Coordinates of C-alpha atoms in Angstrom, one line a residue:
M1 CA -12.1 -18.7 -1.9
T2 CA -13.4 -16.7 -5.0
H3 CA -16.5 -14.4 -4.5
A4 CA -18.3 -11.8 -6.5
N5 CA -15.7 -9.1 -6.2
A6 CA -12.4 -11.1 -6.4
T7 CA -12.2 -10.6 -10.0
P8 CA -13.1 -7.1 -11.9
P9 CA -15.5 -7.4 -14.8
P10 CA -13.9 -7.6 -18.0
P11 CA -12.2 -4.4 -19.6
G12 CA -14.7 -2.5 -21.7
A13 CA -17.7 -3.8 -20.0
A14 CA -19.7 -0.8 -19.2
G15 CA -21.9 -0.6 -15.9
P16 CA -24.4 2.2 -15.4
A17 CA -21.8 4.3 -13.4
S18 CA -19.0 3.6 -15.7
A19 CA -17.4 4.6 -18.7
A20 CA -15.0 7.4 -19.8
T21 CA -16.2 9.2 -23.0
A22 CA -13.3 10.5 -25.5
T23 CA -13.3 13.9 -26.6
G24 CA -10.1 14.4 -28.9
N25 CA -7.5 13.4 -26.7
T26 CA -9.0 14.3 -23.7
R27 CA -11.0 11.4 -21.8
H28 CA -14.0 12.4 -19.4
L29 CA -16.2 10.3 -17.2
R30 CA -19.4 10.0 -18.6
P31 CA -21.9 11.8 -16.3
V32 CA -24.5 9.9 -14.0
T33 CA -27.9 10.1 -15.3
S34 CA -29.8 7.2 -13.8
T35 CA -32.7 8.1 -11.4
A36 CA -31.2 5.6 -9.0
Q37 CA -27.8 7.1 -9.0
T38 CA -28.5 10.6 -9.0
R39 CA -31.1 10.4 -6.2
T40 CA -28.7 9.6 -3.7
E41 CA -25.0 9.8 -3.9
P42 CA -23.5 8.1 -1.0
Y43 CA -22.0 10.1 1.9
G44 CA -23.2 13.5 0.4
P45 CA -21.1 16.2 -1.3
S46 CA -18.8 16.9 1.3
F47 CA -16.2 15.6 3.7
Q48 CA -17.5 14.5 6.9
P49 CA -15.5 14.0 10.1
A50 CA -14.6 10.4 11.1
H51 CA -16.7 10.7 14.4
Q52 CA -20.0 11.4 12.1
S53 CA -22.0 8.7 10.6
D54 CA -23.4 8.5 7.2
G55 CA -26.1 6.2 8.2
L56 CA -24.9 3.8 5.8
L57 CA -21.9 2.1 7.6
P58 CA -22.2 -0.1 10.7
P59 CA -19.3 0.3 12.8
L60 CA -16.6 -2.4 12.7
V61 CA -15.0 -3.6 15.9
T62 CA -12.0 -2.8 17.1
S63 CA -10.2 -5.2 19.5
G64 CA -6.8 -6.5 20.5
S65 CA -3.6 -5.2 18.9
A66 CA -5.1 -4.8 15.4
R67 CA -8.3 -3.5 13.9
T68 CA -10.3 -6.7 13.0
P69 CA -13.7 -7.8 12.7
D70 CA -15.5 -9.4 15.3
T71 CA -15.7 -13.3 15.4
A72 CA -18.8 -13.4 13.5
V73 CA -17.8 -11.2 10.6
A74 CA -14.6 -13.0 10.6
A75 CA -16.2 -16.2 9.9
G76 CA -18.3 -14.9 7.1
V77 CA -21.7 -14.7 9.0
P78 CA -23.6 -11.5 7.8
A79 CA -24.1 -8.7 10.3
G80 CA -27.3 -9.1 12.1
H81 CA -26.9 -12.9 12.1
S82 CA -26.2 -15.0 14.8
S83 CA -22.5 -15.8 15.4
P84 CA -21.3 -19.4 15.1
S85 CA -21.3 -20.1 18.8
A86 CA -25.3 -19.5 18.6
A87 CA -26.1 -21.1 15.5
P88 CA -29.6 -20.9 14.2
S89 CA -31.6 -24.1 13.5
G90 CA -30.7 -25.6 10.3
Y91 CA -27.1 -25.0 10.8
S92 CA -25.2 -28.2 11.1
Q93 CA -22.9 -28.9 13.7
E94 CA -20.2 -29.2 11.3
A95 CA -20.8 -25.8 9.6
A96 CA -20.8 -24.2 12.7
Q97 CA -17.4 -25.8 13.8
L98 CA -16.0 -24.9 10.2
Q99 CA -16.9 -21.2 11.0
R100 CA -15.2 -21.2 14.4
Q101 CA -12.1 -22.7 12.9
G102 CA -12.2 -20.1 10.0
A103 CA -12.4 -17.4 12.7
A104 CA -9.6 -18.7 14.6
Q105 CA -7.3 -19.1 11.7
V106 CA -8.3 -15.5 10.6
A107 CA -7.4 -14.2 14.2
R108 CA -3.8 -15.9 13.8
A109 CA -3.2 -14.3 10.5
R110 CA -4.0 -11.0 11.9
A111 CA -2.1 -11.3 15.0
W112 CA 1.2 -9.6 13.6
L113 CA -0.5 -6.4 12.4
P114 CA -0.3 -3.3 14.3
P115 CA -3.2 -1.4 15.8
A116 CA -5.0 1.0 13.5
D117 CA -6.9 4.3 14.5
P118 CA -10.5 4.1 13.3
A119 CA -9.8 7.5 12.0
V120 CA -8.1 5.7 9.0
F121 CA -11.7 5.2 7.6
G122 CA -12.9 8.7 8.2
C123 CA -12.9 9.8 4.6
Y124 CA -14.7 9.3 1.5
L125 CA -12.5 6.5 0.2
G126 CA -12.3 5.0 3.7
R127 CA -16.3 4.7 3.7
L128 CA -16.2 2.9 0.4
A129 CA -13.7 0.4 1.7
E130 CA -16.1 -0.1 4.5
R131 CA -19.0 -0.6 2.1
I132 CA -17.1 -3.3 0.3
D133 CA -15.6 -5.0 3.5
P134 CA -18.2 -7.3 4.4
H135 CA -18.1 -8.7 0.8
T136 CA -14.3 -9.5 0.3
E137 CA -11.9 -11.5 2.5
G138 CA -9.2 -8.6 1.9
D139 CA -7.8 -6.4 4.5
P140 CA -10.2 -3.3 4.6
I141 CA -7.1 -1.1 5.2
G142 CA -5.4 -3.1 2.0
V143 CA -8.7 -2.1 0.1
L144 CA -8.3 1.5 1.0
A145 CA -4.6 1.9 0.5
S146 CA -5.2 0.5 -2.9
L147 CA -8.2 2.8 -3.6
V148 CA -5.8 5.9 -2.7
G149 CA -3.0 4.7 -4.9
A150 CA -5.6 4.2 -7.9
A151 CA -7.3 7.3 -7.3
G152 CA -4.3 9.5 -7.2
V153 CA -3.2 8.3 -10.9
H154 CA -6.8 8.5 -12.1
L155 CA -6.8 12.2 -11.1
G156 CA -3.9 12.9 -13.4
P157 CA -1.4 15.6 -13.3
G158 CA -3.8 18.4 -12.9
P159 CA -4.7 18.3 -9.1
H160 CA -1.4 19.0 -7.4
L161 CA 0.3 20.7 -4.1
E162 CA 2.7 23.7 -4.2
L163 CA 4.4 23.3 -0.7
G164 CA 7.3 25.8 -1.4
F165 CA 9.4 27.4 -4.3
G166 CA 9.2 25.2 -7.1
E167 CA 8.1 22.3 -5.0
R168 CA 5.3 20.7 -7.0
H169 CA 3.9 17.4 -5.7
P170 CA 1.6 15.5 -7.7
L171 CA -1.3 13.4 -5.8
L172 CA 0.8 10.1 -6.4
V173 CA 0.7 7.5 -3.4
W174 CA 2.3 4.2 -4.1
P175 CA 1.1 1.7 -1.4
M176 CA 3.1 -1.6 -0.8
L177 CA 0.9 -4.2 0.5
I178 CA 2.9 -6.6 2.7
G179 CA 1.2 -9.7 3.8
A180 CA 1.9 -13.5 4.1
T181 CA 1.4 -15.9 1.0
G182 CA -2.1 -17.3 1.0
I183 CA -3.5 -15.5 4.1
G184 CA -2.2 -11.9 3.2
R185 CA -4.9 -11.5 0.7
K186 CA -3.0 -8.9 -0.9
G187 CA -4.3 -9.7 -4.6
T188 CA -8.0 -9.9 -3.0
A189 CA -7.8 -6.6 -1.5
T190 CA -6.5 -4.9 -4.6
N191 CA -9.0 -6.8 -6.7
A192 CA -12.0 -5.2 -4.9
M193 CA -10.5 -2.0 -5.6
L194 CA -10.3 -3.1 -9.3
A195 CA -13.8 -4.2 -9.4
L196 CA -15.1 -1.1 -8.1
L197 CA -12.9 1.2 -10.2
T198 CA -13.5 -1.0 -13.5
E199 CA -17.2 -0.4 -13.1
A200 CA -16.7 3.6 -12.2
D201 CA -14.4 3.7 -15.4
S202 CA -13.6 0.7 -17.5
D203 CA -11.7 2.3 -20.1
F204 CA -9.1 3.5 -17.5
V205 CA -8.7 0.0 -16.2
A206 CA -8.2 -1.4 -19.7
S207 CA -5.9 1.2 -20.9
N208 CA -4.2 2.6 -18.2
K209 CA -3.7 -0.2 -15.9
H210 CA -0.4 -2.4 -16.7
S211 CA 2.3 -4.4 -15.1
G212 CA 5.9 -5.6 -15.7
L213 CA 8.3 -2.8 -14.5
S214 CA 11.5 -3.9 -15.8
S215 CA 14.1 -1.2 -16.9
G216 CA 14.3 2.7 -16.8
E217 CA 14.5 2.8 -20.4
G218 CA 11.3 0.6 -20.8
L219 CA 9.7 3.0 -18.3
A220 CA 10.5 6.2 -20.0
A221 CA 9.3 4.7 -23.3
A222 CA 5.8 4.1 -21.9
F223 CA 5.6 8.1 -21.4
A224 CA 7.4 8.8 -24.8
L225 CA 5.8 11.5 -26.9
D226 CA 7.4 10.0 -30.0
S227 CA 7.6 6.5 -31.5
G228 CA 10.7 6.5 -33.0
T229 CA 14.6 5.9 -31.9
G230 CA 17.2 8.5 -31.8
D231 CA 18.8 7.2 -35.1
G232 CA 15.6 8.1 -37.1
A233 CA 14.7 4.4 -37.7
S234 CA 11.1 4.0 -37.8
K235 CA 9.4 2.1 -35.2
T236 CA 5.9 -0.1 -35.5
R237 CA 5.5 -0.8 -31.6
P238 CA 2.3 0.9 -30.6
R239 CA 2.2 3.3 -27.6
L240 CA 1.4 1.8 -24.6
L241 CA -1.0 4.6 -23.2
P242 CA -3.8 6.3 -24.9
E243 CA -2.5 9.3 -26.9
G244 CA -2.2 12.6 -24.9
D245 CA -2.7 10.5 -21.8
C246 CA 0.3 10.2 -19.2
R247 CA -1.6 8.5 -16.3
L248 CA 0.1 4.7 -15.7
L249 CA -1.3 2.6 -12.9
A250 CA 1.4 0.0 -12.5
L251 CA 0.2 -3.0 -10.6
E252 CA 2.9 -5.2 -9.6
T253 CA 1.7 -8.4 -7.6
E254 CA 5.2 -9.6 -7.6
W255 CA 7.6 -7.1 -6.4
S256 CA 10.2 -9.2 -5.3
S257 CA 10.8 -9.8 -9.0
V258 CA 11.0 -6.2 -9.8
M259 CA 13.4 -5.8 -7.1
A260 CA 15.6 -8.5 -8.4
R261 CA 15.4 -6.8 -11.7
M262 CA 16.7 -3.4 -10.3
K263 CA 19.8 -5.1 -8.6
R264 CA 21.0 -6.0 -12.1
E265 CA 24.2 -4.0 -13.2
G266 CA 23.2 -1.0 -15.3
N267 CA 19.6 -1.0 -14.6
T268 CA 18.4 2.4 -14.2
L269 CA 14.8 1.7 -13.1
G270 CA 15.3 2.6 -9.5
A271 CA 16.6 6.1 -10.6
L272 CA 13.7 6.5 -12.8
L273 CA 11.2 5.7 -10.3
R274 CA 12.5 8.3 -8.0
Q275 CA 12.0 10.8 -10.8
A276 CA 8.3 9.5 -11.4
W277 CA 7.4 9.8 -7.8
E278 CA 8.0 13.5 -8.5
G279 CA 5.8 13.6 -11.6
G280 CA 9.0 14.5 -13.5
N281 CA 10.7 14.4 -17.0
L282 CA 11.7 10.9 -17.9
S283 CA 13.3 11.5 -21.0
T284 CA 16.2 9.4 -21.8
L285 CA 19.7 10.2 -23.8
N286 CA 21.0 7.0 -24.3
V287 CA 21.0 5.1 -27.9
D288 CA 17.3 4.8 -27.8
A289 CA 16.6 8.3 -26.9
R290 CA 12.9 9.2 -25.7
M291 CA 11.1 12.4 -25.0
A292 CA 9.1 11.8 -22.1
A293 CA 8.4 15.2 -20.8
R294 CA 5.4 14.1 -18.5
S295 CA 4.6 11.3 -16.4
H296 CA 1.9 10.3 -13.9
L297 CA 3.2 7.0 -12.4
G298 CA 1.3 5.2 -9.6
I299 CA 2.4 1.9 -8.4
I300 CA 0.5 -0.7 -6.2
A301 CA 3.2 -3.5 -5.2
H302 CA 2.6 -6.6 -3.3
I303 CA 5.3 -8.6 -1.5
T304 CA 5.6 -11.0 1.6
P305 CA 7.5 -9.7 4.9
K306 CA 9.9 -12.5 4.4
E307 CA 10.7 -11.8 0.5
F308 CA 11.0 -8.0 1.4
R309 CA 13.4 -8.5 4.5
S310 CA 15.5 -11.2 2.3
K311 CA 15.6 -8.8 -0.8
V312 CA 16.1 -5.5 0.5
S313 CA 19.5 -4.1 1.8
A314 CA 20.5 -1.2 4.1
A315 CA 21.8 0.4 0.6
D316 CA 18.5 -0.3 -0.9
L317 CA 16.9 1.4 2.0
A318 CA 19.2 4.5 1.8
G319 CA 19.2 4.9 -1.8
G320 CA 15.7 6.8 -1.7
T321 CA 13.7 4.6 -3.9
Y322 CA 11.6 2.6 -1.1
N323 CA 10.9 5.7 0.9
R324 CA 8.6 6.7 -1.6
F325 CA 6.3 3.7 -0.9
L326 CA 3.7 3.4 1.5
P327 CA 4.2 0.1 3.5
I328 CA 1.0 -1.4 4.5
A329 CA 0.6 -4.6 6.5
V330 CA -2.4 -6.7 5.6
A331 CA -3.9 -10.1 6.4
Q332 CA -7.2 -11.9 5.3
S333 CA -10.1 -10.4 7.1
K334 CA -12.6 -13.3 7.1
Y335 CA -13.8 -16.4 5.8
Y336 CA -16.8 -17.0 3.4
P337 CA -17.9 -13.3 2.9
P338 CA -21.5 -13.1 1.7
T339 CA -22.1 -11.8 -2.0
P340 CA -23.1 -8.1 -2.1
E341 CA -26.6 -6.9 -2.5
P342 CA -27.5 -6.4 -6.2
G343 CA -26.7 -2.9 -7.1
L344 CA -24.2 -2.2 -4.5
M345 CA -21.1 -1.8 -6.6
S346 CA -23.2 0.1 -9.2
E347 CA -24.1 2.6 -6.4
L348 CA -20.6 2.8 -5.2
A349 CA -19.1 3.1 -8.8
A350 CA -21.6 5.9 -9.8
S351 CA -20.5 8.0 -6.7
L352 CA -16.8 7.3 -7.3
A353 CA -17.2 8.1 -11.1
A354 CA -18.6 11.6 -10.1
R355 CA -16.1 12.5 -7.6
L356 CA -13.2 11.7 -10.0
G357 CA -14.7 13.4 -12.7
H358 CA -15.0 16.8 -10.7
A359 CA -11.8 16.5 -9.1
A360 CA -9.8 15.9 -12.2
Q361 CA -10.7 19.5 -13.0
L362 CA -9.0 20.8 -9.9
G363 CA -5.8 22.6 -10.1
A364 CA -3.6 23.9 -7.2
L365 CA -4.5 22.6 -3.8
G366 CA -4.1 24.7 -0.5
F367 CA -5.2 24.5 3.3
T368 CA -7.8 26.1 5.2
P369 CA -6.1 28.3 8.1
P370 CA -6.7 25.6 10.6
A371 CA -5.2 22.8 8.4
Q372 CA -2.1 24.7 8.0
L373 CA -1.8 24.8 11.6
A374 CA -2.4 21.1 11.9
W375 CA -0.2 20.5 8.9
Q376 CA 2.5 22.0 10.8
R377 CA 2.3 19.6 13.7
L378 CA 2.1 16.7 11.6
Q379 CA 5.6 17.9 10.0
I380 CA 7.1 17.9 13.5
E381 CA 5.4 14.7 14.3
F382 CA 6.8 12.8 11.1
N383 CA 9.9 14.6 10.4
G384 CA 11.1 13.4 13.8
H385 CA 11.9 10.3 12.1
L386 CA 14.3 12.2 9.8
G387 CA 18.1 11.6 10.5
G388 CA 18.2 8.1 12.0
D389 CA 20.2 5.5 9.8
G390 CA 18.1 2.7 11.1
P391 CA 16.2 0.8 8.3
V392 CA 12.6 1.7 9.5
E393 CA 13.8 5.4 9.7
E394 CA 15.0 5.2 6.1
F395 CA 11.9 3.3 4.8
I396 CA 9.5 6.1 6.5
S397 CA 11.6 9.2 5.7
R398 CA 8.8 10.4 3.5
A399 CA 5.9 9.9 5.6
A400 CA 5.2 13.6 5.6
A401 CA 5.1 14.0 2.1
N402 CA 2.8 10.9 1.8
C403 CA 0.6 12.3 4.5
V404 CA 0.0 15.8 2.7
R405 CA -0.5 13.7 -0.7
I406 CA -3.1 11.6 0.8
A407 CA -5.0 14.3 2.6
A408 CA -5.0 16.3 -0.9
I409 CA -6.6 13.3 -2.7
Y410 CA -9.3 13.1 0.1
A411 CA -9.9 16.9 -0.3
A412 CA -10.0 16.6 -3.9
L413 CA -12.4 13.8 -3.9
D414 CA -14.7 16.1 -1.6
R415 CA -14.7 18.3 -4.5
T416 CA -13.0 21.2 -2.6
P417 CA -9.2 22.6 -3.5
L418 CA -8.9 23.2 0.3
I419 CA -7.6 20.6 2.7
T420 CA -9.1 20.7 5.9
P421 CA -7.8 19.2 9.4
D422 CA -10.4 16.2 9.0
H423 CA -8.5 15.5 5.6
L424 CA -5.3 15.5 7.5
E425 CA -6.7 13.5 10.4
A426 CA -7.8 10.7 8.3
A427 CA -4.4 10.8 6.0
A428 CA -2.3 10.9 9.2
A429 CA -4.2 7.8 10.7
L430 CA -3.1 6.0 7.6
V431 CA 0.4 7.2 7.7
R432 CA 0.9 6.2 11.3
Y433 CA -0.4 2.9 10.5
S434 CA 2.2 2.8 7.6
I435 CA 4.8 3.5 10.0
A436 CA 3.9 1.0 12.3
S437 CA 3.7 -1.6 9.3
A438 CA 7.3 -0.8 8.6
R439 CA 8.5 -1.5 12.2
A440 CA 6.2 -4.6 12.1
V441 CA 8.1 -5.7 9.0
L442 CA 11.5 -4.7 9.5
G443 CA 11.8 -4.6 13.2
T444 CA 12.8 -1.9 15.5
D445 CA 16.2 -0.4 16.6
Q446 CA 15.5 -1.4 20.2
E447 CA 15.5 -5.1 19.0
A448 CA 18.9 -4.6 17.0
D449 CA 20.3 -2.8 20.2
E450 CA 19.4 -5.8 22.4
L451 CA 20.7 -8.4 20.2
A452 CA 23.9 -6.4 19.9
A453 CA 24.1 -6.1 23.8
F454 CA 23.8 -9.9 23.9
I455 CA 26.6 -10.5 21.6
T456 CA 28.8 -8.2 23.5
A457 CA 28.2 -9.8 26.8
A458 CA 29.8 -13.0 25.5
G459 CA 33.1 -11.2 24.9
P460 CA 35.6 -12.4 22.3
E461 CA 34.0 -16.0 22.2
G462 CA 30.8 -14.6 20.5
R463 CA 27.7 -15.9 20.1
T464 CA 26.5 -18.8 17.6
R465 CA 23.4 -18.7 15.5
K466 CA 21.8 -21.4 17.8
E467 CA 22.5 -19.5 20.9
I468 CA 20.9 -16.1 19.5
T469 CA 17.7 -18.1 18.2
T470 CA 17.1 -20.3 21.3
V471 CA 18.5 -18.2 24.2
H472 CA 18.3 -14.7 23.2
F473 CA 14.9 -15.1 21.4
G474 CA 13.5 -18.0 23.4
G475 CA 12.9 -20.0 20.0
N476 CA 10.0 -17.7 19.4
A477 CA 11.5 -15.0 17.4
K478 CA 8.9 -15.9 14.3
R479 CA 5.9 -15.6 16.3
R480 CA 6.9 -12.3 17.5
G481 CA 7.3 -10.9 14.2
I482 CA 11.2 -10.9 14.3
D483 CA 13.6 -12.0 11.6
P484 CA 17.2 -12.7 13.4
A485 CA 18.8 -13.2 10.1
R486 CA 18.0 -9.9 9.3
L487 CA 18.7 -8.3 12.4
L488 CA 22.2 -9.9 12.2
D489 CA 22.7 -8.7 8.6
H490 CA 21.8 -5.2 9.6
L491 CA 24.0 -5.2 12.7
T492 CA 27.0 -6.7 10.2
E493 CA 26.3 -4.2 7.5
S494 CA 26.5 -1.1 10.2
G495 CA 29.8 -2.5 11.6
R496 CA 28.7 -3.3 14.8
I497 CA 29.3 -7.0 14.8
I498 CA 31.5 -9.3 12.6
R499 CA 30.5 -12.6 11.4
T500 CA 33.1 -15.4 11.6
Q501 CA 33.0 -19.4 10.9
R502 CA 34.7 -21.7 13.6
P503 CA 35.7 -24.9 12.5
P504 CA 34.2 -28.0 14.0
V505 CA 36.2 -29.5 16.9
T506 CA 36.2 -32.9 15.5
G507 CA 37.5 -31.3 12.1
R508 CA 34.5 -33.0 10.4
G509 CA 31.0 -31.4 9.3
R510 CA 30.4 -27.8 8.5
P511 CA 31.7 -24.9 10.5
T512 CA 29.9 -23.0 13.0
E513 CA 28.8 -19.3 12.5
V514 CA 29.7 -17.1 15.1
Y515 CA 29.0 -13.5 15.9
T516 CA 31.2 -11.0 17.8
A517 CA 30.9 -7.6 18.9
T518 CA 33.5 -5.2 17.5

């Protein structure tokens, strides 16, 4: 359904906390001046650990295998009101029944999600997501991931990490929201972020948010410093980004279309994306040469689990483009949420604008001594996935890099150039959820091993597709979040099984697909 923050305000609509003012080629957030906004900026000036309360956020209920709201919240009943099962007088039985049915549908939609550590929300952006959460059907982790991706782009190339000799990391994080059509509410989660960001800085959303990634040359042109071509011909096409601004937030709500374009022969988009994740030089030396010495590209991608599994190949995962993304499994969180109280988004936007403006002035970020030790432990944890040749391991092979980038964003927004253990704890919780999301989408190596063993046990006769789905998976693979076709493709591509065709005994009809162990 449509609700108050499902659609951002129109570009250029300046709220009380919004608006970037321009000085020359540099755009700055307008300082907050209203009494209401300066009197109390939500959450205070510094980071609070996840176990501390700011007094503004009621805790969300964690139950089952996923972090889900309780039944009343899922049905859209505001906090403090009676649940549908104890409907107050005046509620019709039909309304109560609809709320119960809505809660049951939400529970089914969220059943496939992995569990989430509450520490995911133990950061400034997490508390913003929790303040927004009661008023949107979007997944709160989807809102948080969208905020992380957008904030990293808005900060620009100034704040960065230097993790080694010549290893400079921009604070770019590329969330990929993965959820089923309709009940995933991927767009709803990102729209909640856009509503807040538009009120905080409407100029940025209007000028720096675009979509339509198509080719490497087109991406390079977006960051080009010149407007001409290599042969000196004149060019009248206007520059995509504001003059002197290298920040581009690419919102791709149909990432499957981008995947299809990247597979076209001669398309260089994948290679340019790998360079852009590093904040690198995207200049081209082809016929339409472009000088794009600086880039600061963020991507928020949306895709369904089925589309991702069907379109991504083992070669794609091994190629290094997809391990730059942060996969986030999402689903609808509630039905019929109440509209926010007047002034809530303005209050949150004022806080966000102030923090973004301060954080953009930072340069290189470092670690406190305890955080340095915590970062070493996390590197051991996340780099333990390196070296595996399974699809999940390849998808998450940059988990450590994503973790430290997220932690740096959290530190910058807390107005400090030093990452603390609390920043790392919140970032690591989000990355662990991302790893679990990748496993939920792509399956695990254990599932592939068990299927390979089932096929091997049949000997040279092999197994038919029907035997695999009905005998091995018991006919409920889909309910368990497993895609037998993807597992069979993975085993075939890795050379562990072979696929053949068995002609029908009668000589009529379609041949039977048979899988045999090698």
